[in-house]
Tab-separated table of C-alpha atoms in Angstrom:
chain	number	residue	atom	x	y	z
A	1	MET	CA	0.000	0.000	0.000
A	2	ALA	CA	1.079	3.562	-0.591
A	3	PHE	CA	-0.061	7.019	0.433
A	4	HIS	CA	-1.406	9.211	-2.369
A	5	LYS	CA	-2.060	12.944	-2.366
A	6	ALA	CA	-5.837	13.418	-2.088
A	7	ILE	CA	-6.775	17.045	-1.388
A	8	ALA	CA	-5.723	20.135	0.532
A	9	ALA	CA	-7.055	19.850	4.081
A	10	ALA	CA	-8.329	23.446	3.916
A	11	GLU	CA	-10.683	22.460	1.076
A	12	ILE	CA	-12.788	20.328	3.429
A	13	PRO	CA	-14.407	22.348	6.222
A	14	LEU	CA	-14.950	20.618	9.547
A	15	GLY	CA	-18.090	18.473	9.312
A	16	ASP	CA	-17.994	18.285	5.515
A	17	LYS	CA	-16.697	15.837	2.914
A	18	ARG	CA	-15.277	15.809	-0.599
A	19	GLY	CA	-15.130	13.207	-3.315
A	20	VAL	CA	-11.763	12.823	-5.027
A	21	VAL	CA	-10.334	10.525	-7.678
A	22	ILE	CA	-6.978	8.961	-6.871
A	23	ASP	CA	-5.353	6.802	-9.552
A	24	GLY	CA	-8.773	6.221	-11.102
A	25	ARG	CA	-10.416	5.251	-7.793
A	26	GLU	CA	-13.305	7.254	-6.353
A	27	VAL	CA	-12.664	8.118	-2.707
A	28	VAL	CA	-14.623	10.221	-0.212
A	29	VAL	CA	-12.749	12.125	2.498
A	30	PHE	CA	-14.686	13.211	5.601
A	31	HIS	CA	-13.401	15.936	7.955
A	32	ALA	CA	-14.652	15.059	11.440
A	33	GLU	CA	-13.859	16.377	14.926
A	34	ASP	CA	-11.111	13.761	15.315
A	35	GLY	CA	-9.520	14.360	11.907
A	36	PHE	CA	-9.856	13.025	8.385
A	37	HIS	CA	-11.315	9.671	7.316
A	38	ALA	CA	-11.298	8.157	3.820
A	39	PHE	CA	-13.469	5.477	2.252
A	40	ALA	CA	-14.397	4.123	-1.147
A	41	ASP	CA	-16.974	6.616	-2.431
A	42	ARG	CA	-19.933	4.257	-2.498
A	43	CYS	CA	-22.472	2.974	-0.049
A	44	PRO	CA	-22.302	-0.832	-0.179
A	45	HIS	CA	-26.114	-1.023	-0.071
A	46	LEU	CA	-26.874	0.316	-3.568
A	47	GLY	CA	-23.628	1.978	-4.614
A	48	ALA	CA	-24.712	5.591	-4.040
A	49	PRO	CA	-21.792	8.045	-3.839
A	50	LEU	CA	-21.193	8.973	-0.207
A	51	SER	CA	-19.663	12.248	-1.389
A	52	GLU	CA	-23.239	13.195	-2.336
A	53	VAL	CA	-25.496	11.296	0.099
A	54	GLY	CA	-23.294	10.663	3.152
A	55	PHE	CA	-22.596	12.793	6.187
A	56	VAL	CA	-20.989	12.478	9.602
A	57	LYS	CA	-23.151	12.524	12.702
A	58	GLY	CA	-21.073	12.095	15.850
A	59	GLU	CA	-19.012	8.952	15.386
A	60	GLU	CA	-21.135	7.601	12.535
A	61	ILE	CA	-21.481	8.018	8.793
A	62	LEU	CA	-25.084	8.111	7.619
A	63	CYS	CA	-26.119	7.417	4.037
A	64	VAL	CA	-29.289	9.483	3.720
A	65	LEU	CA	-30.536	7.500	0.725
A	66	HIS	CA	-31.778	4.587	2.868
A	67	CYS	CA	-30.415	5.449	6.359
A	68	ALA	CA	-27.559	2.944	6.415
A	69	LYS	CA	-25.085	3.724	9.218
A	70	PHE	CA	-21.375	3.009	9.499
A	71	ALA	CA	-18.708	3.540	12.169
A	72	LEU	CA	-16.623	6.582	11.260
A	73	ALA	CA	-13.440	5.096	12.741
A	74	THR	CA	-13.619	1.754	10.913
A	75	GLY	CA	-16.345	1.798	8.253
A	76	ARG	CA	-18.078	-1.102	10.009
A	77	VAL	CA	-21.792	-1.346	9.201
A	78	LEU	CA	-23.949	-0.347	12.189
A	79	ALA	CA	-27.467	-0.321	10.730
A	80	SER	CA	-29.197	-1.894	7.768
A	81	PRO	CA	-30.107	-1.885	4.962
A	82	ALA	CA	-26.354	-2.102	4.275
A	83	GLU	CA	-24.882	-5.521	5.001
A	84	GLU	CA	-21.250	-4.843	4.062
A	85	ASP	CA	-18.697	-2.556	5.697
A	86	LEU	CA	-17.337	0.485	3.918
A	87	GLU	CA	-13.931	0.019	2.331
A	88	SER	CA	-11.802	2.252	4.555
A	89	TYR	CA	-8.364	3.759	3.966
A	90	ALA	CA	-5.843	5.230	6.371
A	91	CYS	CA	-5.320	9.005	6.167
A	92	ARG	CA	-2.652	11.399	7.287
A	93	VAL	CA	-2.178	15.141	6.954
A	94	ASP	CA	1.245	16.463	6.051
A	95	ARG	CA	1.943	20.148	5.315
A	96	GLY	CA	-1.749	20.854	4.834
A	97	ILE	CA	-2.369	17.983	2.410
A	98	VAL	CA	-4.574	14.947	3.116
A	99	TRP	CA	-2.841	11.751	2.009
A	100	VAL	CA	-4.781	8.486	1.594
A	101	ASP	CA	-3.279	4.993	1.794
A	102	LEU	CA	-4.697	2.903	-1.058
A	103	PRO	CA	-4.045	-0.805	-1.537
């Protein structure tokens, strides 16, 4: 795995998210109280882009399309209708840039 430049941290206000494409892969980066979190940009329920229909509420990610919930820290599914976890990626911030570790 290797870290890839995703986006300037300043481009994602606290509580917001942005979809980015890294080496042809769609990734969503959330900016939460505890830092940045990155996932594949799709809800595993029906494939909706979380960069459009997802938001952080406390320590959870909610897909507003059908109310699926996931753990922000791990991507683990917390509430149906989703049955699969989010594909999560490690993040780090260096010199104001969010870097995402993709397999």
